[in-house]
mmCIF file of C-alpha atoms in Angstrom:
data_model
loop_
_atom_site.group_PDB
_atom_site.id
_atom_site.type_symbol
_atom_site.label_atom_id
_atom_site.label_comp_id
_atom_site.label_asym_id
_atom_site.label_seq_id
_atom_site.Cartn_x
_atom_site.Cartn_y
_atom_site.Cartn_z
ATOM 1 C CA MET A 69 -1.688 23.317 -28.456
ATOM 2 C CA GLU A 70 -0.991 21.393 -31.615
ATOM 3 C CA ILE A 71 -1.448 23.617 -34.665
ATOM 4 C CA LYS A 72 -2.383 20.861 -37.088
ATOM 5 C CA GLY A 73 -6.128 20.636 -37.512
ATOM 6 C CA GLN A 74 -6.873 23.971 -35.821
ATOM 7 C CA VAL A 75 -8.507 27.012 -37.383
ATOM 8 C CA ALA A 76 -6.613 30.305 -37.104
ATOM 9 C CA LEU A 77 -7.735 33.887 -37.683
ATOM 10 C CA VAL A 78 -4.927 36.293 -38.634
ATOM 11 C CA THR A 79 -5.646 39.999 -38.999
ATOM 12 C CA GLY A 80 -3.502 42.059 -41.324
ATOM 13 C CA GLY A 81 -3.085 38.705 -43.038
ATOM 14 C CA ALA A 82 -2.447 39.951 -46.564
ATOM 15 C CA SER A 83 0.965 41.527 -45.938
ATOM 16 C CA GLY A 84 3.943 41.842 -43.614
ATOM 17 C CA LEU A 85 3.878 40.065 -40.261
ATOM 18 C CA GLY A 86 0.319 38.866 -40.786
ATOM 19 C CA LEU A 87 1.035 37.284 -44.150
ATOM 20 C CA ALA A 88 4.123 35.490 -42.837
ATOM 21 C CA THR A 89 2.094 34.220 -39.885
ATOM 22 C CA ALA A 90 -0.778 33.022 -42.082
ATOM 23 C CA ARG A 91 1.654 31.127 -44.314
ATOM 24 C CA ARG A 92 3.520 29.485 -41.423
ATOM 25 C CA LEU A 93 0.358 28.396 -39.607
ATOM 26 C CA ALA A 94 -1.061 26.995 -42.846
ATOM 27 C CA ALA A 95 2.185 25.124 -43.515
ATOM 28 C CA ALA A 96 1.907 23.639 -40.013
ATOM 29 C CA GLY A 97 -1.516 22.227 -40.826
ATOM 30 C CA ALA A 98 -3.961 24.914 -39.727
ATOM 31 C CA LYS A 99 -6.853 26.254 -41.753
ATOM 32 C CA VAL A 100 -6.282 30.001 -41.822
ATOM 33 C CA VAL A 101 -8.700 32.881 -42.231
ATOM 34 C CA ALA A 102 -6.640 35.894 -43.310
ATOM 35 C CA LEU A 103 -8.546 39.084 -42.504
ATOM 36 C CA ASP A 104 -7.500 42.346 -44.143
ATOM 37 C CA LEU A 105 -9.006 45.436 -45.719
ATOM 38 C CA PRO A 106 -10.954 44.956 -48.962
ATOM 39 C CA SER A 107 -8.252 46.970 -50.737
ATOM 40 C CA ALA A 108 -5.553 44.447 -49.733
ATOM 41 C CA LYS A 109 -4.240 41.969 -52.283
ATOM 42 C CA GLY A 110 -5.662 38.995 -50.447
ATOM 43 C CA SER A 111 -7.457 37.179 -53.223
ATOM 44 C CA LEU A 112 -4.241 35.387 -54.232
ATOM 45 C CA LEU A 113 -3.887 33.811 -50.786
ATOM 46 C CA GLY A 114 -6.419 31.140 -51.642
ATOM 47 C CA GLU A 115 -3.935 29.656 -54.085
ATOM 48 C CA GLU A 116 -1.265 29.199 -51.412
ATOM 49 C CA VAL A 117 -0.469 26.208 -49.205
ATOM 50 C CA GLY A 118 -2.965 23.918 -50.884
ATOM 51 C CA GLY A 119 -5.864 26.305 -50.412
ATOM 52 C CA ALA A 120 -5.438 26.331 -46.614
ATOM 53 C CA ILE A 121 -5.700 30.151 -46.457
ATOM 54 C CA THR A 122 -9.070 31.867 -46.907
ATOM 55 C CA PHE A 123 -9.068 35.635 -47.429
ATOM 56 C CA VAL A 124 -11.894 37.558 -45.754
ATOM 57 C CA PRO A 125 -12.079 41.314 -46.433
ATOM 58 C CA ALA A 126 -12.967 43.195 -43.257
ATOM 59 C CA ASP A 127 -12.187 46.225 -41.104
ATOM 60 C CA VAL A 128 -11.059 45.244 -37.600
ATOM 61 C CA THR A 129 -13.037 48.135 -36.097
ATOM 62 C CA ASP A 130 -16.334 47.009 -37.649
ATOM 63 C CA GLU A 131 -18.255 44.658 -35.366
ATOM 64 C CA ASP A 132 -20.436 43.100 -38.075
ATOM 65 C CA GLN A 133 -17.511 42.463 -40.413
ATOM 66 C CA VAL A 134 -15.414 40.916 -37.648
ATOM 67 C CA LEU A 135 -18.319 38.719 -36.571
ATOM 68 C CA ALA A 136 -18.660 37.489 -40.157
ATOM 69 C CA ALA A 137 -14.934 36.645 -40.258
ATOM 70 C CA VAL A 138 -15.135 34.800 -36.927
ATOM 71 C CA GLU A 139 -18.155 32.853 -38.132
ATOM 72 C CA ARG A 140 -16.297 32.003 -41.337
ATOM 73 C CA GLY A 141 -13.538 30.538 -39.213
ATOM 74 C CA GLY A 142 -16.079 28.576 -37.196
ATOM 75 C CA GLN A 143 -17.433 27.032 -40.384
ATOM 76 C CA LEU A 144 -14.003 25.526 -41.010
ATOM 77 C CA GLY A 145 -13.731 23.884 -37.579
ATOM 78 C CA ASN A 146 -12.674 24.949 -34.087
ATOM 79 C CA LEU A 147 -11.426 28.544 -34.245
ATOM 80 C CA SER A 148 -8.737 28.268 -31.594
ATOM 81 C CA ILE A 149 -5.867 30.530 -32.737
ATOM 82 C CA VAL A 150 -6.082 34.299 -33.226
ATOM 83 C CA VAL A 151 -3.154 36.516 -34.206
ATOM 84 C CA ASN A 152 -3.738 40.272 -34.375
ATOM 85 C CA CYS A 153 -1.292 41.922 -36.791
ATOM 86 C CA ALA A 154 -3.489 44.642 -38.309
ATOM 87 C CA GLY A 155 -2.293 48.152 -37.547
ATOM 88 C CA ILE A 156 -1.166 51.523 -38.826
ATOM 89 C CA GLY A 157 1.639 53.920 -37.960
ATOM 90 C CA GLU A 158 1.219 57.655 -38.472
ATOM 91 C CA ALA A 159 3.968 60.110 -37.537
ATOM 92 C CA ALA A 160 3.268 63.542 -36.081
ATOM 93 C CA ARG A 161 4.694 65.609 -33.259
ATOM 94 C CA ILE A 162 2.338 66.722 -30.498
ATOM 95 C CA VAL A 163 3.018 70.265 -31.667
ATOM 96 C CA GLY A 164 4.612 70.531 -35.110
ATOM 97 C CA ARG A 165 5.211 73.077 -37.837
ATOM 98 C CA HIS A 166 1.539 73.175 -38.710
ATOM 99 C CA GLY A 167 0.195 73.308 -35.172
ATOM 100 C CA PRO A 168 -1.101 70.703 -32.721
ATOM 101 C CA HIS A 169 -1.215 67.000 -33.522
ATOM 102 C CA PRO A 170 -4.452 66.359 -35.466
ATOM 103 C CA LEU A 171 -6.860 64.810 -32.994
ATOM 104 C CA ASP A 172 -8.520 62.696 -35.686
ATOM 105 C CA ALA A 173 -5.162 61.104 -36.561
ATOM 106 C CA PHE A 174 -4.489 60.243 -32.908
ATOM 107 C CA ARG A 175 -7.979 58.825 -32.491
ATOM 108 C CA ARG A 176 -7.734 56.808 -35.730
ATOM 109 C CA THR A 177 -4.439 55.208 -34.682
ATOM 110 C CA LEU A 178 -5.871 54.101 -31.342
ATOM 111 C CA GLU A 179 -9.110 52.990 -32.995
ATOM 112 C CA ILE A 180 -7.347 50.632 -35.406
ATOM 113 C CA ASN A 181 -4.363 49.464 -33.356
ATOM 114 C CA LEU A 182 -5.918 49.157 -29.906
ATOM 115 C CA VAL A 183 -9.705 49.178 -30.226
ATOM 116 C CA GLY A 184 -9.521 46.997 -33.350
ATOM 117 C CA THR A 185 -7.361 44.462 -31.509
ATOM 118 C CA PHE A 186 -9.786 44.418 -28.595
ATOM 119 C CA ASN A 187 -12.735 44.035 -30.969
ATOM 120 C CA ILE A 188 -11.166 40.938 -32.528
ATOM 121 C CA MET A 189 -10.201 39.573 -29.123
ATOM 122 C CA ARG A 190 -13.623 39.876 -27.506
ATOM 123 C CA LEU A 191 -15.567 38.437 -30.445
ATOM 124 C CA ALA A 192 -13.113 35.610 -31.124
ATOM 125 C CA ALA A 193 -12.889 34.698 -27.431
ATOM 126 C CA SER A 194 -16.666 34.552 -27.203
ATOM 127 C CA HIS A 195 -16.591 32.060 -30.070
ATOM 128 C CA MET A 196 -13.675 30.064 -28.611
ATOM 129 C CA ILE A 197 -15.527 29.530 -25.335
ATOM 130 C CA GLU A 198 -18.023 27.386 -27.236
ATOM 131 C CA ASN A 199 -15.289 25.154 -28.667
ATOM 132 C CA LYS A 200 -15.829 21.496 -27.821
ATOM 133 C CA SER A 201 -12.403 20.707 -26.482
ATOM 134 C CA GLY A 202 -11.491 17.924 -24.145
ATOM 135 C CA GLY A 203 -7.889 19.118 -24.041
ATOM 136 C CA ALA A 204 -6.100 21.452 -21.688
ATOM 137 C CA GLU A 205 -6.979 24.606 -23.621
ATOM 138 C CA ARG A 206 -9.589 26.045 -25.932
ATOM 139 C CA GLY A 207 -7.635 28.818 -27.576
ATOM 140 C CA VAL A 208 -4.667 31.166 -27.874
ATOM 141 C CA ILE A 209 -4.844 34.874 -28.716
ATOM 142 C CA ILE A 210 -1.629 36.659 -29.738
ATOM 143 C CA ASN A 211 -1.558 40.432 -30.172
ATOM 144 C CA THR A 212 1.106 42.631 -31.749
ATOM 145 C CA ALA A 213 2.617 45.376 -29.635
ATOM 146 C CA SER A 214 5.928 47.089 -30.502
ATOM 147 C CA VAL A 215 9.165 48.205 -28.906
ATOM 148 C CA ALA A 216 7.636 51.670 -29.387
ATOM 149 C CA ALA A 217 5.439 50.812 -26.405
ATOM 150 C CA TYR A 218 8.601 51.143 -24.305
ATOM 151 C CA GLU A 219 10.834 53.463 -26.376
ATOM 152 C CA GLY A 220 8.551 55.613 -28.467
ATOM 153 C CA GLN A 221 10.302 57.966 -30.843
ATOM 154 C CA VAL A 222 9.758 61.617 -31.702
ATOM 155 C CA GLY A 223 6.524 61.784 -33.677
ATOM 156 C CA GLN A 224 5.262 58.449 -32.340
ATOM 157 C CA ALA A 225 2.894 59.676 -29.640
ATOM 158 C CA ALA A 226 -0.179 58.054 -31.192
ATOM 159 C CA TYR A 227 1.565 54.841 -32.266
ATOM 160 C CA ALA A 228 3.395 54.375 -28.957
ATOM 161 C CA ALA A 229 0.210 55.028 -26.991
ATOM 162 C CA SER A 230 -1.694 52.444 -29.016
ATOM 163 C CA LYS A 231 1.010 49.815 -28.603
ATOM 164 C CA GLY A 232 1.413 50.631 -24.905
ATOM 165 C CA GLY A 233 -2.287 49.897 -24.630
ATOM 166 C CA ILE A 234 -1.702 46.454 -26.143
ATOM 167 C CA VAL A 235 0.966 45.742 -23.513
ATOM 168 C CA GLY A 236 -1.339 46.915 -20.735
ATOM 169 C CA LEU A 237 -4.195 44.798 -22.067
ATOM 170 C CA THR A 238 -2.243 41.545 -22.132
ATOM 171 C CA LEU A 239 -2.207 40.457 -18.494
ATOM 172 C CA PRO A 240 -5.791 41.396 -17.545
ATOM 173 C CA ALA A 241 -7.053 39.722 -20.725
ATOM 174 C CA ALA A 242 -5.119 36.562 -19.861
ATOM 175 C CA ARG A 243 -6.578 36.609 -16.366
ATOM 176 C CA ASP A 244 -10.102 37.260 -17.644
ATOM 177 C CA LEU A 245 -9.980 34.362 -20.079
ATOM 178 C CA ALA A 246 -8.028 31.867 -17.963
ATOM 179 C CA GLN A 247 -11.240 30.355 -16.596
ATOM 180 C CA HIS A 248 -12.171 29.492 -20.183
ATOM 181 C CA ARG A 249 -8.765 27.892 -20.892
ATOM 182 C CA ILE A 250 -7.795 30.628 -23.359
ATOM 183 C CA ARG A 251 -4.273 32.086 -23.271
ATOM 184 C CA VAL A 252 -3.426 35.679 -24.227
ATOM 185 C CA LEU A 253 0.041 36.989 -25.125
ATOM 186 C CA SER A 254 1.606 39.820 -27.078
ATOM 187 C CA ILE A 255 4.730 40.099 -29.186
ATOM 188 C CA ALA A 256 6.618 43.400 -29.271
ATOM 189 C CA PRO A 257 8.683 43.325 -32.479
ATOM 190 C CA GLY A 258 11.600 45.644 -33.051
ATOM 191 C CA LEU A 259 12.654 46.797 -36.529
ATOM 192 C CA PHE A 260 11.180 44.356 -39.047
ATOM 193 C CA MET A 261 11.084 44.381 -42.839
ATOM 194 C CA THR A 262 7.392 45.166 -43.285
ATOM 195 C CA PRO A 263 5.615 47.233 -45.970
ATOM 196 C CA MET A 264 6.378 50.289 -43.846
ATOM 197 C CA PHE A 265 10.089 49.876 -44.645
ATOM 198 C CA GLU A 266 10.075 48.148 -48.025
ATOM 199 C CA SER A 267 9.839 51.380 -50.003
ATOM 200 C CA LEU A 268 12.861 52.948 -48.292
ATOM 201 C CA PRO A 269 16.250 53.226 -50.063
ATOM 202 C CA ALA A 270 18.696 50.390 -49.441
ATOM 203 C CA ASP A 271 21.112 52.607 -47.492
ATOM 204 C CA VAL A 272 18.325 53.715 -45.130
ATOM 205 C CA ILE A 273 17.290 50.106 -44.544
ATOM 206 C CA SER A 274 20.908 49.192 -43.853
ATOM 207 C CA SER A 275 21.223 52.093 -41.408
ATOM 208 C CA LEU A 276 18.100 50.982 -39.562
ATOM 209 C CA GLY A 277 19.398 47.422 -39.396
ATOM 210 C CA ASP A 278 22.662 48.634 -37.896
ATOM 211 C CA GLN A 279 20.749 49.860 -34.836
ATOM 212 C CA THR A 280 20.107 46.240 -33.835
ATOM 213 C CA PRO A 281 23.014 44.852 -31.771
ATOM 214 C CA HIS A 282 22.703 41.317 -33.174
ATOM 215 C CA PRO A 283 21.792 40.347 -35.788
ATOM 216 C CA LYS A 284 22.586 43.664 -37.468
ATOM 217 C CA ARG A 285 19.660 43.754 -39.854
ATOM 218 C CA LEU A 286 15.922 44.222 -39.933
ATOM 219 C CA GLY A 287 13.900 41.287 -38.723
ATOM 220 C CA ASP A 288 12.350 38.877 -41.199
ATOM 221 C CA PRO A 289 8.539 38.592 -40.834
ATOM 222 C CA ASP A 290 8.918 34.806 -40.776
ATOM 223 C CA GLU A 291 10.923 35.172 -37.551
ATOM 224 C CA PHE A 292 7.847 36.805 -36.031
ATOM 225 C CA ALA A 293 5.762 33.909 -37.354
ATOM 226 C CA MET A 294 8.209 31.411 -35.836
ATOM 227 C CA LEU A 295 7.553 32.930 -32.405
ATOM 228 C CA VAL A 296 3.806 32.753 -32.999
ATOM 229 C CA GLU A 297 4.202 29.062 -33.778
ATOM 230 C CA HIS A 298 6.140 28.456 -30.571
ATOM 231 C CA ILE A 299 3.671 30.415 -28.428
ATOM 232 C CA VAL A 300 0.796 28.309 -29.720
ATOM 233 C CA ALA A 301 2.722 25.110 -28.958
ATOM 234 C CA ASN A 302 3.943 26.081 -25.468
ATOM 235 C CA PRO A 303 1.059 25.983 -22.934
ATOM 236 C CA MET A 304 3.030 27.668 -20.141
ATOM 237 C CA LEU A 305 3.349 30.921 -22.057
ATOM 238 C CA ASN A 306 0.542 33.212 -20.943
ATOM 239 C CA GLY A 307 -0.091 36.830 -19.904
ATOM 240 C CA GLU A 308 3.269 38.095 -21.177
ATOM 241 C CA THR A 309 4.556 40.529 -23.792
ATOM 242 C CA ILE A 310 7.643 39.084 -25.468
ATOM 243 C CA ARG A 311 10.151 41.457 -27.077
ATOM 244 C CA LEU A 312 11.424 40.192 -30.419
ATOM 245 C CA ASP A 313 14.036 42.774 -31.259
ATOM 246 C CA GLY A 314 17.629 41.504 -31.415
ATOM 247 C CA ALA A 315 18.352 43.434 -28.176
ATOM 248 C CA VAL A 316 17.627 46.805 -29.775
ATOM 249 C CA ARG A 317 16.778 49.680 -27.442
ATOM 250 C CA VAL A 318 15.785 52.451 -29.769
ATOM 251 C CA ALA A 319 17.486 55.755 -28.928
ATOM 252 C CA LEU A 320 15.881 59.181 -29.197
ATOM 253 C CA GLY A 321 15.271 59.880 -32.833
#
Protein backbone atom coordinates (compact mmCIF):
# COMPACT_ATOMS: atom_id res chain seq x y z
CA MET A 1 0.00 0.00 0.00
CA GLU A 2 1.25 3.45 -0.86
CA ILE A 3 1.38 5.63 2.25
CA LYS A 4 0.88 8.95 0.48
CA GLY A 5 -2.73 10.05 0.65
CA GLN A 6 -3.74 7.52 3.32
CA VAL A 7 -5.04 8.26 6.80
CA ALA A 8 -3.20 6.60 9.70
CA LEU A 9 -4.17 6.17 13.34
CA VAL A 10 -1.21 5.79 15.73
CA THR A 11 -1.82 5.04 19.40
CA GLY A 12 0.73 6.16 21.95
CA GLY A 13 1.42 8.78 19.29
CA ALA A 14 2.71 11.54 21.56
CA SER A 15 5.96 9.86 22.62
CA GLY A 16 8.46 7.09 21.97
CA LEU A 17 7.77 4.57 19.23
CA GLY A 18 4.36 6.05 18.50
CA LEU A 19 5.67 9.57 18.03
CA ALA A 20 8.45 8.41 15.71
CA THR A 21 5.90 6.43 13.70
CA ALA A 22 3.47 9.35 13.46
CA ARG A 23 6.25 11.63 12.22
CA ARG A 24 7.55 9.16 9.62
CA LEU A 25 4.10 8.36 8.22
CA ALA A 26 3.28 12.07 8.03
CA ALA A 27 6.58 12.75 6.25
CA ALA A 28 5.66 10.03 3.75
CA GLY A 29 2.43 11.83 2.91
CA ALA A 30 -0.16 10.35 5.26
CA LYS A 31 -2.62 12.29 7.37
CA VAL A 32 -2.01 11.03 10.89
CA VAL A 33 -4.29 10.89 13.91
CA ALA A 34 -2.04 10.56 16.96
CA LEU A 35 -4.04 9.09 19.85
CA ASP A 36 -2.69 9.37 23.39
CA LEU A 37 -3.85 10.09 26.91
CA PRO A 38 -5.18 13.59 27.62
CA SER A 39 -2.18 14.13 29.91
CA ALA A 40 0.27 13.55 27.02
CA LYS A 41 2.01 16.51 25.41
CA GLY A 42 0.25 16.01 22.11
CA SER A 43 -1.02 19.49 21.40
CA LEU A 44 2.31 20.47 19.81
CA LEU A 45 2.02 17.72 17.19
CA GLY A 46 -0.34 19.82 15.11
CA GLU A 47 2.54 22.15 14.32
CA GLU A 48 4.67 19.36 12.86
CA VAL A 49 5.02 18.14 9.27
CA GLY A 50 2.86 20.88 7.81
CA GLY A 51 -0.06 20.15 10.11
CA ALA A 52 -0.33 16.54 8.90
CA ILE A 53 -0.59 15.19 12.48
CA THR A 54 -3.81 15.63 14.47
CA PHE A 55 -3.68 14.89 18.20
CA VAL A 56 -6.75 13.18 19.67
CA PRO A 57 -6.78 12.62 23.45
CA ALA A 58 -8.22 9.21 24.27
CA ASP A 59 -7.82 6.08 26.40
CA VAL A 60 -7.36 2.95 24.28
CA THR A 61 -9.56 0.95 26.66
CA ASP A 62 -12.52 3.32 26.31
CA GLU A 63 -14.85 2.30 23.49
CA ASP A 64 -16.51 5.69 23.03
CA GLN A 65 -13.21 7.58 22.98
CA VAL A 66 -11.67 5.15 20.49
CA LEU A 67 -14.74 5.36 18.27
CA ALA A 68 -14.43 9.16 18.27
CA ALA A 69 -10.75 8.89 17.26
CA VAL A 70 -11.57 6.43 14.46
CA GLU A 71 -14.34 8.70 13.21
CA ARG A 72 -11.93 11.64 13.30
CA GLY A 73 -9.62 9.67 11.06
CA GLY A 74 -12.50 8.87 8.73
CA GLN A 75 -13.26 12.57 8.38
CA LEU A 76 -9.79 13.05 6.92
CA GLY A 77 -10.16 10.35 4.26
CA ASN A 78 -9.75 6.58 4.08
CA LEU A 79 -8.47 5.34 7.44
CA SER A 80 -6.31 2.51 6.16
CA ILE A 81 -3.27 2.34 8.47
CA VAL A 82 -3.36 1.60 12.20
CA VAL A 83 -0.28 1.29 14.41
CA ASN A 84 -0.79 0.33 18.05
CA CYS A 85 2.07 1.62 20.22
CA ALA A 86 0.21 2.52 23.42
CA GLY A 87 1.27 0.46 26.42
CA ILE A 88 2.64 0.36 29.94
CA GLY A 89 5.26 -1.71 31.74
CA GLU A 90 4.97 -2.38 35.46
CA ALA A 91 7.52 -4.52 37.30
CA ALA A 92 6.59 -6.87 40.13
CA ARG A 93 7.49 -10.41 41.08
CA ILE A 94 4.68 -12.94 41.41
CA VAL A 95 5.59 -13.13 45.09
CA GLY A 96 7.79 -10.28 46.33
CA ARG A 97 8.90 -8.68 49.57
CA HIS A 98 5.45 -7.27 50.19
CA GLY A 99 3.48 -10.38 49.27
CA PRO A 100 1.74 -11.59 46.12
CA HIS A 101 1.74 -9.61 42.88
CA PRO A 102 -1.09 -7.04 43.11
CA LEU A 103 -3.92 -8.43 41.02
CA ASP A 104 -5.08 -4.95 39.99
CA ALA A 105 -1.63 -4.19 38.54
CA PHE A 106 -1.64 -7.42 36.52
CA ARG A 107 -5.16 -6.75 35.28
CA ARG A 108 -4.34 -3.12 34.39
CA THR A 109 -1.31 -4.14 32.32
CA LEU A 110 -3.34 -6.64 30.30
CA GLU A 111 -6.23 -4.19 30.00
CA ILE A 112 -4.07 -1.48 28.42
CA ASN A 113 -1.52 -3.51 26.46
CA LEU A 114 -3.69 -6.35 25.17
CA VAL A 115 -7.35 -5.42 25.55
CA GLY A 116 -6.61 -1.83 24.47
CA THR A 117 -4.85 -3.09 21.34
CA PHE A 118 -7.77 -5.37 20.54
CA ASN A 119 -10.23 -2.53 21.13
CA ILE A 120 -8.43 -0.34 18.59
CA MET A 121 -8.12 -3.23 16.15
CA ARG A 122 -11.77 -4.24 16.15
CA LEU A 123 -13.16 -0.71 15.86
CA ALA A 124 -10.64 0.42 13.24
CA ALA A 125 -11.11 -2.75 11.18
CA SER A 126 -14.86 -2.27 11.23
CA HIS A 127 -14.28 1.20 9.78
CA MET A 128 -11.70 -0.01 7.23
CA ILE A 129 -14.13 -2.56 5.81
CA GLU A 130 -16.25 0.33 4.55
CA ASN A 131 -13.32 1.92 2.72
CA LYS A 132 -14.03 2.42 -0.97
CA SER A 133 -10.92 0.85 -2.38
CA GLY A 134 -10.47 -0.58 -5.82
CA GLY A 135 -6.94 -1.68 -4.96
CA ALA A 136 -5.59 -4.93 -3.63
CA GLU A 137 -6.08 -4.01 0.03
CA ARG A 138 -8.21 -1.89 2.30
CA GLY A 139 -5.96 -1.60 5.32
CA VAL A 140 -2.97 -2.59 7.43
CA ILE A 141 -2.96 -2.99 11.22
CA ILE A 142 0.40 -3.17 13.02
CA ASN A 143 0.58 -4.01 16.72
CA THR A 144 3.50 -3.71 19.12
CA ALA A 145 4.62 -6.83 20.94
CA SER A 146 8.05 -7.15 22.61
CA VAL A 147 10.95 -9.55 22.94
CA ALA A 148 9.56 -9.97 26.47
CA ALA A 149 6.85 -12.09 24.86
CA TYR A 150 9.58 -14.69 24.29
CA GLU A 151 12.17 -13.90 26.99
CA GLY A 152 10.33 -12.27 29.84
CA GLN A 153 12.50 -11.12 32.71
CA VAL A 154 12.15 -11.42 36.47
CA GLY A 155 9.34 -9.09 37.48
CA GLN A 156 7.83 -9.03 33.98
CA ALA A 157 5.01 -11.54 34.44
CA ALA A 158 2.26 -9.04 33.61
CA TYR A 159 4.15 -7.29 30.80
CA ALA A 160 5.34 -10.53 29.18
CA ALA A 161 1.85 -12.03 29.38
CA SER A 162 0.33 -8.98 27.71
CA LYS A 163 2.89 -8.96 24.91
CA GLY A 164 2.62 -12.74 24.48
CA GLY A 165 -1.08 -12.12 23.95
CA ILE A 166 -0.25 -9.69 21.13
CA VAL A 167 1.88 -12.36 19.44
CA GLY A 168 -0.88 -14.93 19.82
CA LEU A 169 -3.46 -12.52 18.44
CA THR A 170 -1.56 -11.73 15.25
CA LEU A 171 -2.20 -14.76 13.06
CA PRO A 172 -5.89 -15.34 13.88
CA ALA A 173 -6.56 -11.62 13.40
CA ALA A 174 -4.84 -11.72 10.01
CA ARG A 175 -6.92 -14.74 9.04
CA ASP A 176 -10.14 -13.16 10.30
CA LEU A 177 -9.60 -9.97 8.33
CA ALA A 178 -8.09 -11.46 5.16
CA GLN A 179 -11.51 -11.69 3.51
CA HIS A 180 -11.77 -7.92 3.90
CA ARG A 181 -8.31 -7.32 2.39
CA ILE A 182 -6.88 -6.08 5.70
CA ARG A 183 -3.42 -7.24 6.81
CA VAL A 184 -2.38 -7.67 10.45
CA LEU A 185 1.20 -7.85 11.74
CA SER A 186 3.12 -7.22 14.94
CA ILE A 187 6.58 -5.89 15.67
CA ALA A 188 8.48 -7.21 18.69
CA PRO A 189 11.09 -4.55 19.50
CA GLY A 190 14.08 -5.28 21.68
CA LEU A 191 15.77 -2.60 23.81
CA PHE A 192 14.76 0.79 22.40
CA MET A 193 15.36 4.33 23.64
CA THR A 194 11.82 5.11 24.78
CA PRO A 195 10.58 7.24 27.71
CA MET A 196 10.97 4.14 29.87
CA PHE A 197 14.76 4.38 29.48
CA GLU A 198 15.35 8.09 28.93
CA SER A 199 15.51 8.92 32.63
CA LEU A 200 18.18 6.30 33.36
CA PRO A 201 21.83 7.28 33.96
CA ALA A 202 24.10 7.20 30.92
CA ASP A 203 26.14 4.26 32.23
CA VAL A 204 22.97 2.17 32.71
CA ILE A 205 21.82 2.98 29.18
CA SER A 206 25.24 2.02 27.86
CA SER A 207 25.13 -1.25 29.80
CA LEU A 208 21.71 -2.07 28.37
CA GLY A 209 22.93 -1.29 24.86
CA ASP A 210 25.87 -3.63 25.31
CA GLN A 211 23.44 -6.55 25.62
CA THR A 212 22.59 -6.19 21.92
CA PRO A 213 25.06 -8.16 19.75
CA HIS A 214 24.99 -5.65 16.88
CA PRO A 215 24.56 -2.74 16.86
CA LYS A 216 25.68 -2.40 20.48
CA ARG A 217 23.24 0.29 21.52
CA LEU A 218 19.58 0.85 22.24
CA GLY A 219 17.35 1.03 19.22
CA ASP A 220 16.26 4.38 17.83
CA PRO A 221 12.45 4.78 17.70
CA ASP A 222 12.78 5.90 14.08
CA GLU A 223 14.16 2.44 13.26
CA PHE A 224 10.87 1.02 14.53
CA ALA A 225 9.04 3.55 12.35
CA MET A 226 11.15 2.53 9.34
CA LEU A 227 9.88 -1.04 9.73
CA VAL A 228 6.31 0.21 10.00
CA GLU A 229 6.81 2.07 6.73
CA HIS A 230 8.12 -1.05 5.01
CA ILE A 231 5.32 -3.25 6.34
CA VAL A 232 2.71 -0.88 4.96
CA ALA A 233 4.44 -0.87 1.56
CA ASN A 234 5.01 -4.64 1.28
CA PRO A 235 1.71 -6.47 0.57
CA MET A 236 3.15 -9.96 1.14
CA LEU A 237 3.84 -9.29 4.81
CA ASN A 238 0.89 -10.59 6.81
CA GLY A 239 0.11 -12.63 9.94
CA GLU A 240 3.66 -12.43 11.31
CA THR A 241 5.42 -11.01 14.36
CA ILE A 242 8.75 -9.51 13.32
CA ARG A 243 11.53 -9.22 15.91
CA LEU A 244 13.38 -5.92 15.70
CA ASP A 245 16.13 -6.42 18.23
CA GLY A 246 19.68 -6.48 16.84
CA ALA A 247 19.81 -10.24 17.58
CA VAL A 248 19.42 -9.73 21.33
CA ARG A 249 18.18 -12.69 23.36
CA VAL A 250 17.65 -11.26 26.79
CA ALA A 251 19.19 -13.41 29.53
CA LEU A 252 17.69 -14.00 32.96
CA GLY A 253 17.77 -10.75 34.82
